[in-house]
CSV table of C-alpha atoms (C1' of nucleotides) in Angstrom, one decimal:
chain,number,residue,atom,x,y,z
A,1165,MET,CA,-26.5,-5.9,7.2
A,1166,ILE,CA,-27.5,-8.0,4.9
A,1167,ILE,CA,-25.5,-9.1,2.1
A,1168,THR,CA,-27.2,-9.7,-1.3
A,1169,GLU,CA,-26.2,-10.8,-4.7
A,1170,LYS,CA,-25.7,-7.1,-5.7
A,1171,HIS,CA,-23.8,-5.9,-2.5
A,1172,ALA,CA,-21.5,-8.7,-3.6
A,1173,HIS,CA,-20.6,-8.1,-7.2
A,1174,ILE,CA,-20.0,-4.1,-6.0
A,1175,LEU,CA,-18.1,-5.4,-3.0
A,1176,GLU,CA,-15.8,-7.4,-5.7
A,1177,LYS,CA,-15.2,-4.8,-8.2
A,1178,ALA,CA,-14.8,-2.6,-5.8
A,1179,GLU,CA,-12.0,-5.1,-4.2
A,1180,GLU,CA,-10.5,-5.2,-7.4
A,1181,LEU,CA,-9.9,-0.9,-7.8
A,1182,PHE,CA,-8.7,-1.4,-4.8
A,1183,ALA,CA,-6.2,-3.9,-5.2
A,1184,THR,CA,-4.8,-1.9,-8.4
A,1185,ASN,CA,-4.8,1.8,-7.1
A,1186,GLY,CA,-5.7,1.9,-3.9
A,1187,TYR,CA,-8.1,2.9,-1.7
A,1188,GLU,CA,-7.9,7.2,-1.9
A,1189,GLY,CA,-6.9,6.4,-5.7
A,1190,THR,CA,-10.2,5.1,-6.6
A,1191,THR,CA,-13.5,6.9,-6.7
A,1192,VAL,CA,-17.4,6.2,-5.8
A,1193,ARG,CA,-17.2,6.4,-9.8
A,1194,ASP,CA,-14.6,4.6,-10.9
A,1195,ILE,CA,-16.5,1.5,-7.8
A,1196,ALA,CA,-20.1,2.2,-9.8
A,1197,ASN,CA,-18.9,2.5,-13.7
A,1198,ALA,CA,-16.9,-1.1,-13.1
A,1199,ALA,CA,-20.2,-2.5,-11.2
A,1200,GLU,CA,-22.3,-0.9,-13.8
A,1201,VAL,CA,-24.8,0.5,-11.2
A,1202,ASN,CA,-25.8,3.8,-10.4
A,1203,LEU,CA,-23.3,7.0,-8.5
A,1204,ALA,CA,-25.5,6.9,-6.2
A,1205,MET,CA,-26.3,3.5,-5.5
A,1206,ILE,CA,-23.0,3.0,-3.9
A,1207,SER,CA,-24.2,5.4,-1.0
A,1208,TYR,CA,-27.9,3.2,-0.7
A,1209,TYR,CA,-26.1,0.7,-0.3
A,1210,PHE,CA,-23.3,1.2,1.6
A,1211,GLY,CA,-24.2,4.5,3.6
A,1212,SER,CA,-20.5,5.3,2.0
A,1213,LYS,CA,-17.3,5.4,1.1
A,1214,GLU,CA,-15.8,4.0,4.2
A,1215,LYS,CA,-18.7,1.7,4.9
A,1216,LEU,CA,-17.9,0.0,1.9
A,1217,ILE,CA,-14.9,-1.1,2.6
A,1218,GLU,CA,-16.0,-1.2,6.0
A,1219,ALA,CA,-18.7,-4.5,4.9
A,1220,LEU,CA,-15.9,-5.8,2.3
A,1221,PHE,CA,-13.3,-6.6,5.3
A,1222,LYS,CA,-17.0,-8.4,7.2
A,1223,ILE,CA,-17.6,-10.4,4.5
A,1224,ARG,CA,-13.9,-11.6,3.5
A,1225,MET,CA,-12.7,-12.1,7.0
A,1226,GLU,CA,-16.0,-13.7,8.0
A,1227,GLY,CA,-15.1,-17.2,6.8
A,1228,THR,CA,-11.3,-16.9,7.5
A,1229,LYS,CA,-11.2,-18.1,10.2
A,1230,LEU,CA,-13.6,-21.2,11.0
A,1231,LYS,CA,-11.6,-22.3,8.4
A,1232,ILE,CA,-8.5,-22.4,10.1
A,1233,GLU,CA,-9.1,-23.7,12.7
A,1234,ALA,CA,-11.3,-26.6,11.2
A,1235,VAL,CA,-7.4,-28.0,10.2
A,1236,VAL,CA,-5.5,-28.0,13.3
A,1237,ASN,CA,-9.1,-29.6,15.7
A,1238,ASN,CA,-8.6,-32.5,13.5
A,1239,GLU,CA,-6.9,-34.9,15.8
A,1240,ASN,CA,-5.4,-37.6,13.2
A,1241,ILE,CA,-2.9,-35.7,11.8
A,1242,THR,CA,0.7,-34.8,13.6
A,1243,PRO,CA,1.8,-31.8,14.2
A,1244,PHE,CA,4.0,-30.9,11.3
A,1245,GLN,CA,0.9,-32.1,9.5
A,1246,LYS,CA,-1.6,-29.6,10.7
A,1247,LEU,CA,1.4,-26.3,10.0
A,1248,GLU,CA,1.8,-27.8,6.3
A,1249,ILE,CA,-2.1,-27.8,5.5
A,1250,LEU,CA,-1.7,-24.5,7.4
A,1251,VAL,CA,0.8,-23.0,5.1
A,1252,ASP,CA,-1.2,-24.8,2.1
A,1253,ASN,CA,-4.2,-22.9,2.6
A,1254,TYR,CA,-2.9,-20.3,3.3
A,1255,ILE,CA,-1.7,-20.0,0.2
A,1256,GLY,CA,-3.9,-21.4,-1.2
A,1257,ARG,CA,-6.5,-17.9,-0.1
A,1258,VAL,CA,-4.1,-15.7,-0.9
A,1259,PHE,CA,-3.7,-16.3,-4.8
A,1260,GLU,CA,-7.9,-17.0,-4.6
A,1261,ARG,CA,-7.8,-13.5,-2.8
A,1262,GLN,CA,-5.3,-11.5,-4.9
A,1263,SER,CA,-6.6,-8.7,-4.7
A,1264,PHE,CA,-8.1,-8.9,-0.9
A,1265,TYR,CA,-4.9,-9.5,0.7
A,1266,LYS,CA,-3.0,-6.5,-2.0
A,1267,VAL,CA,-5.8,-4.2,-0.4
A,1268,MET,CA,-4.8,-5.8,3.2
A,1269,LEU,CA,-2.2,-4.9,3.1
A,1270,THR,CA,-1.5,-1.8,2.0
A,1271,GLU,CA,-4.9,-1.0,5.1
A,1272,GLN,CA,-2.1,-2.6,7.2
A,1273,MET,CA,0.5,0.1,6.3
A,1274,LEU,CA,-2.0,3.2,6.3
A,1275,ASN,CA,-5.3,2.5,7.4
A,1276,LYS,CA,-6.8,4.3,10.7
A,1277,ASN,CA,-10.4,2.9,10.3
A,1278,SER,CA,-10.9,1.0,14.1
A,1279,VAL,CA,-13.5,-1.3,11.9
A,1280,ILE,CA,-11.4,-2.8,10.1
A,1281,LEU,CA,-7.9,-2.0,12.3
A,1282,LYS,CA,-10.0,-4.4,14.3
A,1283,PHE,CA,-10.4,-7.1,11.7
A,1284,MET,CA,-6.8,-7.4,11.1
A,1285,ARG,CA,-6.4,-7.6,14.5
A,1286,GLN,CA,-8.5,-10.5,15.0
A,1287,TYR,CA,-7.2,-12.5,12.2
A,1288,LYS,CA,-3.3,-12.2,12.8
A,1289,MET,CA,-4.2,-12.6,16.9
A,1290,SER,CA,-6.1,-17.0,15.9
A,1291,TYR,CA,-3.5,-17.3,13.7
A,1292,ILE,CA,-0.6,-16.4,15.3
A,1293,THR,CA,-2.3,-18.7,18.5
A,1294,LEU,CA,-2.9,-21.6,16.9
A,1295,ILE,CA,0.8,-21.5,14.8
A,1296,ASP,CA,1.8,-21.1,18.8
A,1297,GLU,CA,-0.2,-23.8,19.5
A,1298,VAL,CA,0.8,-26.2,16.8
A,1299,ILE,CA,4.1,-25.7,17.4
A,1300,LYS,CA,3.5,-26.1,21.4
A,1301,GLU,CA,2.5,-29.4,20.5
A,1302,GLY,CA,5.2,-30.7,18.8
A,1303,HIS,CA,7.7,-29.5,21.4
A,1304,ASN,CA,5.7,-31.7,23.2
A,1305,LEU,CA,5.6,-34.8,21.5
A,1306,ASN,CA,9.2,-34.2,20.9
A,1307,GLN,CA,9.4,-33.8,17.3
A,1308,PHE,CA,10.1,-29.8,16.7
A,1309,LYS,CA,13.4,-29.9,18.5
A,1310,LYS,CA,14.7,-26.2,18.2
A,1311,GLU,CA,13.0,-23.1,20.1
A,1312,ILE,CA,11.2,-20.5,17.9
A,1313,ASP,CA,10.1,-16.5,17.7
A,1314,THR,CA,6.6,-17.7,15.8
A,1315,MET,CA,6.2,-14.9,15.4
A,1316,LEU,CA,9.3,-13.9,12.7
A,1317,LEU,CA,7.8,-17.6,11.3
A,1318,LEU,CA,5.1,-16.1,10.4
A,1319,CYS,CA,6.1,-13.0,9.6
A,1320,SER,CA,8.7,-14.9,6.6
A,1321,MET,CA,5.7,-17.2,5.9
A,1322,THR,CA,3.1,-14.4,4.8
A,1323,GLY,CA,5.6,-11.9,3.8
A,1324,SER,CA,7.2,-14.5,1.3
A,1325,VAL,CA,4.1,-15.0,-0.5
A,1326,MET,CA,3.1,-11.2,-0.8
A,1327,GLN,CA,6.5,-10.1,-2.1
A,1328,ALA,CA,5.9,-13.2,-4.4
A,1329,ILE,CA,2.9,-12.2,-5.9
A,1330,ILE,CA,3.6,-8.7,-5.5
A,1331,GLY,CA,6.6,-9.7,-7.4
A,1332,LYS,CA,4.7,-11.9,-10.0
A,1333,ASP,CA,5.7,-10.5,-12.6
A,1334,ASN,CA,9.7,-10.3,-11.8
A,1335,TYR,CA,9.3,-13.1,-10.4
A,1336,ARG,CA,8.0,-15.0,-14.5
A,1337,GLU,CA,11.3,-12.9,-15.8
A,1338,PHE,CA,14.2,-13.4,-14.1
A,1339,ASN,CA,13.0,-17.3,-13.7
A,1340,LEU,CA,12.3,-17.1,-18.0
A,1341,LEU,CA,8.7,-18.7,-17.2
A,1342,ASN,CA,7.4,-15.8,-19.8
A,1343,LYS,CA,5.4,-18.6,-22.2
A,1344,MET,CA,3.9,-20.5,-19.5
A,1345,LYS,CA,-0.5,-19.6,-19.5
A,1346,GLU,CA,-0.9,-17.0,-16.5
A,1347,ASN,CA,-2.4,-20.2,-14.8
A,1348,ASP,CA,-0.3,-22.6,-15.2
A,1349,PHE,CA,2.9,-20.5,-14.5
A,1350,GLU,CA,0.5,-19.2,-11.1
A,1351,GLU,CA,0.4,-23.4,-9.9
A,1352,LEU,CA,3.8,-23.3,-10.6
A,1353,LEU,CA,4.5,-20.3,-8.1
A,1354,LYS,CA,2.2,-22.5,-5.4
A,1355,GLU,CA,4.0,-25.0,-5.7
A,1356,ARG,CA,7.2,-24.1,-5.1
A,1357,LEU,CA,5.9,-21.9,-2.2
A,1358,SER,CA,4.9,-24.4,-1.2
A,1359,LYS,CA,7.8,-26.1,-0.7
A,1360,HIS,CA,9.4,-23.3,0.1
A,1361,ILE,CA,7.9,-22.3,3.4
A,1362,LYS,CA,7.4,-26.1,4.0
A,1363,SER,CA,11.3,-26.1,3.9
A,1364,LEU,CA,11.0,-22.9,6.1
A,1365,PHE,CA,8.9,-24.4,8.7
A,1366,LYS,CA,10.9,-28.0,8.8
A,1367,VAL,CA,14.6,-26.4,8.9
A,1368,ILE,CA,13.2,-23.6,11.8
A,1369,LEU,CA,11.7,-26.3,14.1
A,1370,GLY,CA,13.8,-28.3,14.1
A,1371,TYR,CA,11.5,-30.8,12.5
A,1372,GLU,CA,11.9,-34.7,13.4
A,1373,GLN,CA,9.8,-37.3,12.7
B,471,MET,CA,17.9,18.3,-11.2
B,472,ILE,CA,18.9,19.8,-8.4
B,473,ILE,CA,19.0,18.5,-5.7
B,474,THR,CA,19.0,21.8,-2.4
B,475,GLU,CA,18.7,21.1,1.5
B,476,LYS,CA,15.2,22.4,1.0
B,477,HIS,CA,14.4,19.9,-1.8
B,478,ALA,CA,15.4,17.2,0.1
B,479,HIS,CA,14.1,19.0,4.1
B,480,ILE,CA,10.2,18.5,1.7
B,481,LEU,CA,11.1,15.5,-0.2
B,482,GLU,CA,11.7,13.5,3.8
B,483,LYS,CA,8.3,15.4,5.3
B,484,ALA,CA,6.7,13.8,2.1
B,485,GLU,CA,7.8,10.5,2.4
B,486,GLU,CA,6.5,10.5,6.1
B,487,LEU,CA,3.1,12.1,5.2
B,488,PHE,CA,3.0,8.7,2.2
B,489,ALA,CA,4.0,6.2,4.4
B,490,THR,CA,1.5,6.9,6.7
B,491,ASN,CA,-1.6,8.0,4.4
B,492,GLY,CA,-0.9,6.9,1.3
B,493,TYR,CA,0.5,8.7,-2.1
B,494,GLU,CA,-3.0,9.1,-2.5
B,495,GLY,CA,-3.6,10.2,0.8
B,496,THR,CA,-1.7,12.6,0.9
B,497,THR,CA,-2.4,16.4,-0.4
B,498,VAL,CA,0.2,19.0,-1.4
B,499,ARG,CA,-1.2,20.9,1.4
B,500,ASP,CA,-0.3,18.3,3.8
B,501,ILE,CA,3.2,18.4,2.4
B,502,ALA,CA,3.6,22.5,2.3
B,503,ASN,CA,1.9,22.7,5.8
B,504,ALA,CA,4.5,19.6,7.1
B,505,ALA,CA,7.5,21.4,5.9
B,506,GLU,CA,6.0,24.6,6.5
B,507,VAL,CA,6.6,26.8,3.2
B,508,ASN,CA,3.7,28.0,1.0
B,509,LEU,CA,1.8,25.7,-0.9
B,510,ALA,CA,2.8,27.0,-4.4
B,511,MET,CA,6.4,26.2,-3.2
B,512,ILE,CA,5.7,22.6,-4.3
B,513,SER,CA,5.0,23.3,-7.8
B,514,TYR,CA,7.6,26.2,-8.0
B,515,TYR,CA,10.7,23.1,-6.6
B,516,PHE,CA,8.8,20.4,-8.1
B,517,GLY,CA,6.3,20.9,-10.7
B,518,SER,CA,4.3,19.0,-9.4
B,519,LYS,CA,3.0,15.8,-7.2
B,520,GLU,CA,3.9,13.2,-9.1
B,521,LYS,CA,7.1,14.9,-10.1
B,522,LEU,CA,7.8,15.3,-6.2
B,523,ILE,CA,7.5,11.2,-5.6
B,524,GLU,CA,9.8,10.3,-8.6
B,525,ALA,CA,12.4,12.8,-7.0
B,526,LEU,CA,11.4,11.5,-4.1
B,527,PHE,CA,12.5,6.9,-6.0
B,528,LYS,CA,15.5,9.1,-7.8
B,529,ILE,CA,17.2,11.0,-4.9
B,530,ARG,CA,16.3,7.5,-2.6
B,531,MET,CA,17.8,5.5,-4.6
B,532,GLU,CA,21.1,6.8,-5.6
B,533,GLY,CA,23.1,6.3,-3.4
B,534,THR,CA,21.7,2.2,-2.5
B,535,LYS,CA,22.8,0.2,-5.7
B,536,LEU,CA,26.6,1.4,-4.9
B,537,LYS,CA,26.3,0.1,-1.9
B,538,ILE,CA,25.1,-2.7,-2.0
B,539,GLU,CA,27.7,-3.3,-4.9
B,540,ALA,CA,30.4,-2.3,-2.6
B,541,VAL,CA,30.1,-5.4,-0.8
B,542,VAL,CA,30.4,-8.3,-2.9
B,543,ASN,CA,33.7,-7.3,-4.7
B,544,ASN,CA,35.1,-7.6,-1.2
B,545,GLU,CA,37.3,-11.1,-2.3
B,546,ASN,CA,38.2,-11.7,1.2
B,547,ILE,CA,35.8,-13.4,2.8
B,548,THR,CA,33.8,-16.1,2.5
B,549,PRO,CA,30.9,-16.4,0.4
B,550,PHE,CA,28.9,-17.0,3.0
B,551,GLN,CA,29.7,-13.8,4.3
B,552,LYS,CA,28.8,-11.8,2.0
B,553,LEU,CA,25.7,-12.7,2.1
B,554,GLU,CA,25.6,-12.5,5.6
B,555,ILE,CA,27.0,-8.4,5.2
B,556,LEU,CA,24.1,-8.3,2.7
B,557,VAL,CA,20.9,-9.6,4.8
B,558,ASP,CA,22.7,-6.2,7.6
B,559,ASN,CA,22.9,-4.1,5.0
B,560,TYR,CA,19.0,-4.5,3.5
B,561,ILE,CA,17.6,-4.7,7.3
B,562,GLY,CA,20.3,-1.9,8.5
B,563,ARG,CA,18.3,0.8,5.5
B,564,VAL,CA,15.1,-0.8,5.7
B,565,PHE,CA,15.1,0.3,9.5
B,566,GLU,CA,16.5,3.3,8.9
B,567,ARG,CA,13.8,4.7,6.3
B,568,GLN,CA,10.7,3.0,6.9
B,569,SER,CA,9.2,5.4,6.3
B,570,PHE,CA,10.8,4.9,1.9
B,571,TYR,CA,10.6,1.4,2.5
B,572,LYS,CA,6.7,1.9,3.1
B,573,VAL,CA,5.7,4.1,0.2
B,574,MET,CA,8.2,2.1,-1.8
B,575,LEU,CA,5.8,-1.3,-1.2
B,576,THR,CA,2.5,0.1,-1.6
B,577,GLU,CA,3.9,1.9,-5.0
B,578,GLN,CA,4.9,-1.7,-6.0
B,579,MET,CA,1.2,-2.5,-6.2
B,580,LEU,CA,-0.3,0.1,-6.8
B,581,ASN,CA,1.8,2.7,-9.2
B,582,LYS,CA,1.5,3.2,-13.2
B,583,ASN,CA,4.8,5.7,-12.6
B,584,SER,CA,7.0,4.7,-15.6
B,585,VAL,CA,10.1,6.3,-13.6
B,586,ILE,CA,8.9,4.9,-11.0
B,587,LEU,CA,9.3,1.4,-12.0
B,588,LYS,CA,12.1,1.7,-13.9
B,589,PHE,CA,13.9,3.2,-10.5
B,590,MET,CA,12.4,-0.2,-8.8
B,591,ARG,CA,13.5,-2.3,-11.2
B,592,GLN,CA,16.5,-1.7,-11.4
B,593,TYR,CA,16.9,-1.8,-7.2
B,594,LYS,CA,15.5,-5.3,-7.0
B,595,MET,CA,17.5,-6.1,-10.7
B,596,SER,CA,20.8,-5.2,-9.3
B,597,TYR,CA,20.3,-6.6,-6.1
B,598,ILE,CA,19.0,-10.3,-7.7
B,599,THR,CA,21.6,-10.7,-9.8
B,600,LEU,CA,24.2,-9.8,-7.2
B,601,ILE,CA,23.4,-12.6,-4.4
B,602,ASP,CA,22.8,-14.8,-7.7
B,603,GLU,CA,27.0,-13.9,-8.0
B,604,VAL,CA,27.7,-15.0,-5.0
B,605,ILE,CA,24.8,-18.1,-4.6
B,606,LYS,CA,27.6,-19.2,-7.5
B,607,GLU,CA,30.5,-19.1,-5.8
B,608,GLY,CA,29.5,-20.5,-3.0
B,609,HIS,CA,28.3,-23.1,-4.8
B,610,ASN,CA,31.6,-23.4,-7.1
B,611,LEU,CA,33.6,-23.6,-4.2
B,612,ASN,CA,30.9,-26.1,-2.4
B,613,GLN,CA,30.1,-24.3,0.5
B,614,PHE,CA,26.8,-24.0,-0.6
B,615,LYS,CA,25.1,-28.2,-0.8
B,616,LYS,CA,21.6,-27.0,-2.4
B,617,GLU,CA,20.7,-26.3,-5.6
B,618,ILE,CA,17.8,-22.9,-5.1
B,619,ASP,CA,15.3,-20.2,-6.4
B,620,THR,CA,16.6,-17.1,-5.7
B,621,MET,CA,14.3,-15.6,-6.1
B,622,LEU,CA,11.9,-17.4,-3.5
B,623,LEU,CA,15.0,-17.0,-0.8
B,624,LEU,CA,14.8,-13.0,-1.8
B,625,CYS,CA,11.1,-12.8,-1.8
B,626,SER,CA,11.8,-14.2,2.1
B,627,MET,CA,13.8,-12.0,3.4
B,628,THR,CA,12.7,-9.0,2.3
B,629,GLY,CA,8.7,-10.2,2.7
B,630,SER,CA,10.1,-11.0,6.6
B,631,VAL,CA,11.9,-7.8,7.2
B,632,MET,CA,9.1,-6.1,5.8
B,633,GLN,CA,6.2,-7.7,7.4
B,634,ALA,CA,8.0,-7.8,10.9
B,635,ILE,CA,7.5,-3.8,10.3
B,636,ILE,CA,4.9,-3.4,9.4
B,637,GLY,CA,3.4,-6.0,11.9
B,638,LYS,CA,6.3,-4.3,14.2
B,639,ASP,CA,3.2,-3.1,17.0
B,640,ASN,CA,1.3,-7.1,17.1
B,641,TYR,CA,4.6,-7.7,17.7
B,642,ARG,CA,5.8,-5.9,20.8
B,643,GLU,CA,2.8,-7.0,21.9
B,644,PHE,CA,2.7,-10.9,21.7
B,645,ASN,CA,6.3,-10.6,23.0
B,646,LEU,CA,5.4,-8.3,25.9
B,647,LEU,CA,7.7,-6.3,25.0
B,648,ASN,CA,5.8,-3.4,25.6
B,649,LYS,CA,7.6,-1.4,28.7
B,650,MET,CA,11.3,-1.5,26.2
B,651,LYS,CA,12.0,2.0,25.1
B,652,GLU,CA,10.8,2.1,21.3
B,653,ASN,CA,15.2,2.4,20.1
B,654,ASP,CA,16.0,-0.7,22.3
B,655,PHE,CA,13.2,-2.2,20.6
B,656,GLU,CA,13.8,-1.7,17.2
B,657,GLU,CA,17.4,-3.1,17.9
B,658,LEU,CA,16.0,-6.2,19.1
B,659,LEU,CA,13.7,-6.7,16.5
B,660,LYS,CA,16.5,-6.2,14.5
B,661,GLU,CA,18.4,-8.6,15.9
B,662,ARG,CA,16.2,-10.7,16.1
B,663,LEU,CA,15.6,-10.4,12.1
B,664,SER,CA,19.2,-10.6,11.9
B,665,LYS,CA,19.8,-13.9,13.1
B,666,HIS,CA,16.6,-15.6,11.8
B,667,ILE,CA,17.0,-14.3,8.2
B,668,LYS,CA,20.7,-15.7,8.1
B,669,SER,CA,19.2,-19.3,9.9
B,670,LEU,CA,17.4,-18.9,6.3
B,671,PHE,CA,19.5,-19.1,3.7
B,672,LYS,CA,22.4,-20.8,6.1
B,673,VAL,CA,20.4,-23.8,5.9
B,674,ILE,CA,18.2,-23.8,2.7
B,675,LEU,CA,21.2,-23.4,0.6
B,676,GLY,CA,23.2,-25.7,2.9
B,677,TYR,CA,26.3,-23.9,3.7
B,678,GLU,CA,29.1,-26.1,5.2
B,679,GLN,CA,32.4,-23.8,5.6
C,981,DG,C1',23.8,49.9,-4.8
C,982,DA,C1',21.6,49.7,-9.2
C,983,DA,C1',19.0,45.8,-12.3
C,984,DA,C1',18.6,40.8,-12.8
C,985,DA,C1',17.2,36.6,-11.1
C,986,DT,C1',15.2,33.9,-7.6
C,987,DA,C1',12.3,32.9,-3.8
C,988,DT,C1',8.1,33.8,-0.8
C,989,DC,C1',2.7,34.7,-1.1
C,990,DA,C1',-2.4,34.8,-0.8
C,991,DA,C1',-6.0,34.0,-3.3
C,992,DA,C1',-7.6,32.6,-7.3
C,993,DC,C1',-8.5,28.5,-10.8
C,994,DA,C1',-10.9,25.2,-12.9
C,995,DT,C1',-12.0,19.4,-11.5
C,996,DT,C1',-12.6,16.1,-9.5
C,997,DT,C1',-13.8,14.7,-5.2
C,998,DG,C1',-18.1,11.8,-2.0
C,999,DT,C1',-22.5,12.5,-0.6
C,1000,DT,C1',-27.6,14.2,-1.5
C,1001,DT,C1',-32.0,15.0,-3.9
C,1002,DA,C1',-35.9,14.7,-5.0
C,1003,DA,C1',-38.4,12.3,-9.5
C,1004,DA,C1',-39.4,8.3,-12.1
C,1005,DT,C1',-39.7,3.6,-12.5
C,1006,DA,C1',-40.1,-1.5,-10.1
C,1007,DA,C1',-41.9,-4.8,-7.0
C,1008,DA,C1',-44.1,-6.6,-3.2
C,1009,DA,C1',-48.3,-5.9,-0.3
C,1010,DG,C1',-52.5,-5.5,0.9
D,922,DC,C1',-55.9,-3.1,-9.1
D,923,DT,C1',-54.5,0.4,-6.0
D,924,DT,C1',-51.4,0.9,-1.9
D,925,DT,C1',-47.6,1.3,-0.3
D,926,DT,C1',-42.2,0.1,-0.3
D,927,DA,C1',-37.6,-0.4,-2.5
D,928,DT,C1',-34.8,0.6,-6.5
D,929,DT,C1',-32.9,3.8,-9.7
D,930,DT,C1',-31.5,7.4,-11.8
D,931,DA,C1',-29.7,12.3,-13.7
D,932,DA,C1',-29.1,16.3,-10.9
D,933,DA,C1',-26.6,18.6,-7.9
D,934,DC,C1',-23.8,20.1,-3.6
D,935,DA,C1',-20.4,21.8,-1.4
D,936,DA,C1',-15.5,20.7,0.3
D,937,DA,C1',-11.4,19.2,-1.7
D,938,DT,C1',-7.8,18.5,-4.8
D,939,DG,C1',-3.4,20.0,-7.5
D,940,DT,C1',-2.1,23.9,-10.3
D,941,DT,C1',-1.5,28.9,-11.4
D,942,DT,C1',-1.1,33.5,-11.3
D,943,DG,C1',0.4,38.3,-10.1
D,944,DA,C1',1.8,40.6,-6.9
D,945,DT,C1',5.7,41.2,-3.3
D,946,DA,C1',10.0,40.3,-0.8
D,947,DT,C1',14.9,38.5,-1.0
D,948,DT,C1',19.7,37.4,-3.0
D,949,DT,C1',22.6,37.3,-6.6
D,950,DT,C1',25.4,39.6,-10.1
D,951,DC,C1',27.5,42.5,-12.3
DNA sequence: GAAAATATCAAACATTTGTTTAAATAAAAG
DNA sequence: CTTTTATTTAAACAAATGTTTGATATTTTC
């Protein structure tokens, strides 16, 4: 399937609606209105509502895998530096595409669509095997001193970021940051998350230089 | 509103359906079938589908707050022990009520219902202020050495647990635990999560006895 | 045990849903 | 320019949705 600009535009509007109202809570009419196209165009372009969300997952997940792998194939940096870059990449991607990651989170729980499940499985597995490699490398170089549960560490990373995003407003309020501009606040939160998660990795892996 | 056994039974079936299919993805007919009552009984008992999910949040959140506070009012244990108990309580509650916590997670993202928002806000705030107190106590006693971002630590706790639950099957597969019985596996995962999160707290707070 | 209140039921209700149709318009190809 | 192909449209479609109705059964109250 060829994705034109029109496709991409509709997908972006649909993505926003799915993030705020859920897949089932979003009607094809909502999408058509938001994208300012005729109702029938959704079927015309994508075939069905279900194929539309499949297309969304396809387009969003395509680039991601390559981006992740590029980091690890860089030979000139230490394992811990690689992990730091992976963390920052992850945070950057989630903040850049908050809507999509919210959709992903709900679909992880609810979805039974096999196409979407395949995409998510692929994404997760590439991430975990990659990090596992880097961690093994660090152990071999005797830079990481502790044996760890990679998957739980990954849960902490993704979970911390997602919870922070979902509870953004609570965080803002609790830390008395209401006056800040939205953009500045997001940068602050990203920065704090980055530090927080890197230190998680550090202490859990028993990193020593 | 008085909650009878019949109410509770319908709510439990609805809760399961909401967890697997989402609120919008669950029809009143689905609930009636699952609870083995006539379709009209849902309206008769709860007034509407929306009031049903509000009742679910009400009943589930009522007990929680008291349980949390009981821990902290125990004077005979150290701050870090209190945190350990809070962590184990949290894990225990989530595993015991996986369906509800899944519903909560999606509603956190999607819901605009003011009644539900109020419940969740209350829940979150009571948790955070409580933990904040314990952490201050630990600092005053010079047992915690590091200044921390309480809310991010909380994000890591809740996020780790939720991600682990959502990705249970992945965890099982990746760690080659497929032969294990579901119950045994859950106990194992709880144990590992408990250790993992407690060590997070320990290192991030700079705990020294 | 009759009267009143509560619970259950199948059927019907008006909306909303995703999708399709067939006609009209615009763009591309020859 | 004309024909063919691709796009856009309003209207229609059947199925599904949350809710209500009015009749019937069951339980409670006195």
